[in-house]
CSV table of C-alpha atoms in Angstrom, one decimal:
chain,number,residue,atom,x,y,z
A,1,MET,CA,11.9,-5.7,-8.0
A,2,ARG,CA,9.5,-4.3,-10.6
A,3,VAL,CA,6.2,-2.7,-9.5
A,4,ASN,CA,3.3,-2.6,-11.9
A,5,VAL,CA,0.5,-0.3,-10.7
A,6,THR,CA,-2.2,1.8,-12.3
A,7,VAL,CA,-1.6,5.4,-11.3
A,8,ASN,CA,-4.2,8.0,-12.3
A,9,GLY,CA,-5.7,5.6,-14.8
A,10,GLU,CA,-2.4,4.9,-16.5
A,11,THR,CA,-0.6,1.6,-16.2
A,12,ARG,CA,2.9,2.4,-14.9
A,13,GLN,CA,5.9,0.4,-13.7
A,14,ALA,CA,8.9,1.2,-11.7
A,15,ASP,CA,12.1,-0.9,-11.8
A,16,ASP,CA,14.7,-1.7,-9.2
A,17,VAL,CA,12.3,-0.9,-6.4
A,18,TRP,CA,13.1,-2.2,-2.9
A,19,GLU,CA,9.9,-3.9,-1.7
A,20,GLY,CA,9.9,-2.0,1.6
A,21,GLU,CA,10.3,1.4,-0.2
A,22,SER,CA,7.3,3.6,0.4
A,23,LEU,CA,4.6,4.2,-2.2
A,24,LEU,CA,5.2,7.9,-1.6
A,25,TYR,CA,8.9,7.5,-2.7
A,26,VAL,CA,7.9,5.6,-5.8
A,27,LEU,CA,5.3,8.2,-6.7
A,28,ARG,CA,7.5,11.2,-6.2
A,29,GLU,CA,11.0,10.0,-7.1
A,30,ARG,CA,10.4,7.1,-9.6
A,31,MET,CA,7.2,8.3,-11.3
A,32,GLY,CA,7.7,12.0,-11.2
A,33,LEU,CA,4.4,12.8,-9.4
A,34,PRO,CA,5.4,15.3,-6.7
A,35,GLY,CA,1.9,16.2,-5.6
A,36,SER,CA,1.9,14.1,-2.5
A,37,LYS,CA,4.2,15.6,0.0
A,38,ASN,CA,6.8,14.0,2.2
A,39,ALA,CA,6.4,15.5,5.6
A,40,CYS,CA,6.4,13.3,8.7
A,41,GLU,CA,7.0,9.8,7.1
A,42,GLN,CA,5.0,8.4,10.0
A,43,GLY,CA,1.4,8.7,8.8
A,44,GLU,CA,0.7,11.5,11.3
A,45,CYS,CA,0.3,14.6,9.1
A,46,GLY,CA,-1.8,13.4,6.1
A,47,SER,CA,0.3,15.3,3.5
A,48,CYS,CA,1.0,12.2,1.5
A,49,THR,CA,-2.6,11.0,1.3
A,50,VAL,CA,-3.6,9.2,-1.9
A,51,TYR,CA,-6.3,6.8,-2.9
A,52,LEU,CA,-5.3,3.1,-3.0
A,53,ASP,CA,-8.1,1.1,-4.6
A,54,ASP,CA,-10.5,4.0,-3.8
A,55,VAL,CA,-9.5,4.2,-0.1
A,56,PRO,CA,-7.5,7.1,1.2
A,57,VAL,CA,-4.2,6.0,2.7
A,58,CYS,CA,-1.0,7.7,3.9
A,59,SER,CA,1.4,6.7,1.1
A,60,CYS,CA,4.4,7.0,3.4
A,61,LEU,CA,3.1,3.9,5.3
A,62,VAL,CA,2.4,1.7,2.2
A,63,ALA,CA,5.3,-0.4,1.1
A,64,ALA,CA,5.8,-0.4,-2.7
A,65,GLY,CA,5.5,-4.2,-2.7
A,66,GLN,CA,1.9,-3.9,-1.5
A,67,VAL,CA,0.7,-2.0,-4.6
A,68,GLU,CA,1.5,-4.5,-7.3
A,69,GLY,CA,-1.5,-4.7,-9.6
A,70,ARG,CA,-3.5,-2.1,-7.7
A,71,GLN,CA,-5.0,1.3,-8.4
A,72,VAL,CA,-3.6,4.5,-7.1
A,73,ARG,CA,-5.1,8.0,-7.6
A,74,THR,CA,-3.0,11.0,-6.5
A,75,VAL,CA,-4.0,14.6,-6.1
A,76,GLU,CA,-2.8,15.1,-9.7
A,77,GLY,CA,-5.3,12.5,-10.8
A,78,LEU,CA,-8.2,14.4,-9.5
A,79,ALA,CA,-7.9,17.0,-12.2
A,80,ASP,CA,-9.2,16.4,-15.7
A,81,GLY,CA,-6.3,17.6,-17.8
A,82,ASP,CA,-6.0,21.3,-17.1
A,83,THR,CA,-9.5,21.5,-15.4
A,84,LEU,CA,-9.2,21.2,-11.7
A,85,ASP,CA,-11.6,19.1,-9.7
A,86,PRO,CA,-14.2,21.2,-7.8
A,87,VAL,CA,-12.4,20.5,-4.5
A,88,GLN,CA,-9.0,21.7,-6.0
A,89,GLN,CA,-10.7,24.8,-7.5
A,90,SER,CA,-12.4,25.6,-4.2
A,91,PHE,CA,-9.2,25.4,-2.3
A,92,VAL,CA,-7.7,28.0,-4.8
A,93,GLU,CA,-10.7,30.3,-4.7
A,94,THR,CA,-11.0,30.4,-0.9
A,95,GLY,CA,-7.3,31.0,-0.2
A,96,ALA,CA,-7.0,27.6,1.5
A,97,VAL,CA,-3.7,27.0,-0.2
A,98,GLN,CA,-0.9,28.8,1.6
A,99,CYS,CA,2.5,27.1,1.8
A,100,GLY,CA,0.9,24.1,0.0
A,101,PHE,CA,2.5,21.3,2.0
A,102,CYS,CA,-0.7,20.0,3.6
A,103,THR,CA,-2.9,20.9,0.6
A,104,PRO,CA,-2.6,17.6,-1.4
A,105,GLY,CA,-3.6,15.5,1.6
A,106,LEU,CA,-6.4,17.8,2.5
A,107,VAL,CA,-7.7,17.9,-1.0
A,108,VAL,CA,-7.8,14.1,-1.2
A,109,ALA,CA,-9.4,13.8,2.2
A,110,ALA,CA,-12.1,16.4,1.3
A,111,HIS,CA,-12.6,14.7,-2.1
A,112,ASP,CA,-13.2,11.4,-0.3
A,113,LEU,CA,-15.6,13.0,2.2
A,114,LEU,CA,-17.7,14.6,-0.6
A,115,ASN,CA,-17.9,11.4,-2.5
A,116,ARG,CA,-19.4,9.8,0.6
A,117,VAL,CA,-21.5,12.8,2.0
A,118,ALA,CA,-22.8,15.3,-0.6
A,119,ALA,CA,-23.6,18.0,2.0
A,120,PRO,CA,-21.5,17.4,5.1
A,121,SER,CA,-22.0,19.3,8.3
A,122,ASP,CA,-19.1,21.3,9.8
A,123,GLU,CA,-18.6,18.5,12.3
A,124,GLU,CA,-18.4,15.9,9.5
A,125,ILE,CA,-15.9,18.0,7.6
A,126,ARG,CA,-13.7,18.4,10.8
A,127,GLU,CA,-13.8,14.7,11.4
A,128,ALA,CA,-12.9,13.8,7.8
A,129,LEU,CA,-9.9,16.2,7.9
A,130,ALA,CA,-8.8,15.4,11.4
A,131,GLY,CA,-5.8,13.3,10.2
A,132,ASN,CA,-4.4,16.3,8.2
A,133,LEU,CA,-2.2,18.9,9.9
A,134,CYS,CA,-1.8,22.5,8.6
A,135,ARG,CA,0.4,25.1,10.2
A,136,CYS,CA,-0.5,28.1,8.0
A,137,THR,CA,-4.2,28.6,7.6
A,138,GLY,CA,-5.9,28.1,11.0
A,139,TYR,CA,-8.3,25.7,9.1
A,140,GLU,CA,-11.1,28.2,8.6
A,141,LYS,CA,-10.3,28.7,4.9
A,142,ILE,CA,-10.0,25.0,4.5
A,143,LEU,CA,-13.4,24.5,5.9
A,144,ASP,CA,-14.7,27.3,3.5
A,145,ALA,CA,-13.1,25.4,0.6
A,146,VAL,CA,-14.9,22.1,1.5
A,147,ARG,CA,-18.2,23.9,2.0
A,148,LEU,CA,-17.8,25.6,-1.4
A,149,ALA,CA,-16.8,22.3,-3.1
A,150,ALA,CA,-19.9,20.6,-1.6
A,151,THR,CA,-22.1,23.1,-3.5
A,152,ARG,CA,-20.3,22.0,-6.7
A,153,GLY,CA,-20.0,18.3,-6.4
A,154,VAL,CA,-16.9,16.2,-7.1
A,155,SER,CA,-15.6,14.1,-9.9
C-alpha cells in the first residue's frame, strides 16, 4: 500500500508499505529519517518517540496504515534548518547527549512538556520523562538540559 503523510511539514509518501509495518520503520528505512531510534520495539524505552498529530507516541507501536493523511513531527523536525530547537541545544550544552540512543525520545518528550508547562518543577520533568530510559547519563544532565531549555522557551 501507499502511505501519504506529512512529515516535518512536508508531504511525503512511501510505496509498497505493509499496513502493519511500524511508523518507526517507515520513517527510518523508507523516508531516510534516522533520528528516532529503534531500541526495544515494545514501546518501553521511548527512543522512538515522535509527535503524531501533536501528541507524542512511540513510533514503534504505530502501524504505518494508521498514519495515512496525518501529521508526524520527528526530532529532526524540531530544528529550524541548521538552528537547533532550544531543547536540542540545551541537551548539547549540558552534556546530556552521550551514546545518543535515548536522546531523540527524551528531546521530543521534553519539548512536549515545555510546550505544556513553561517552567516545570523537577517532579514534573521527571514525570514527563518517565517513559524514556537512558543507560549512560544517570539522568542529572538530562534534567539540567530540560531546566536550561525552560529558560529559553521552545519552538
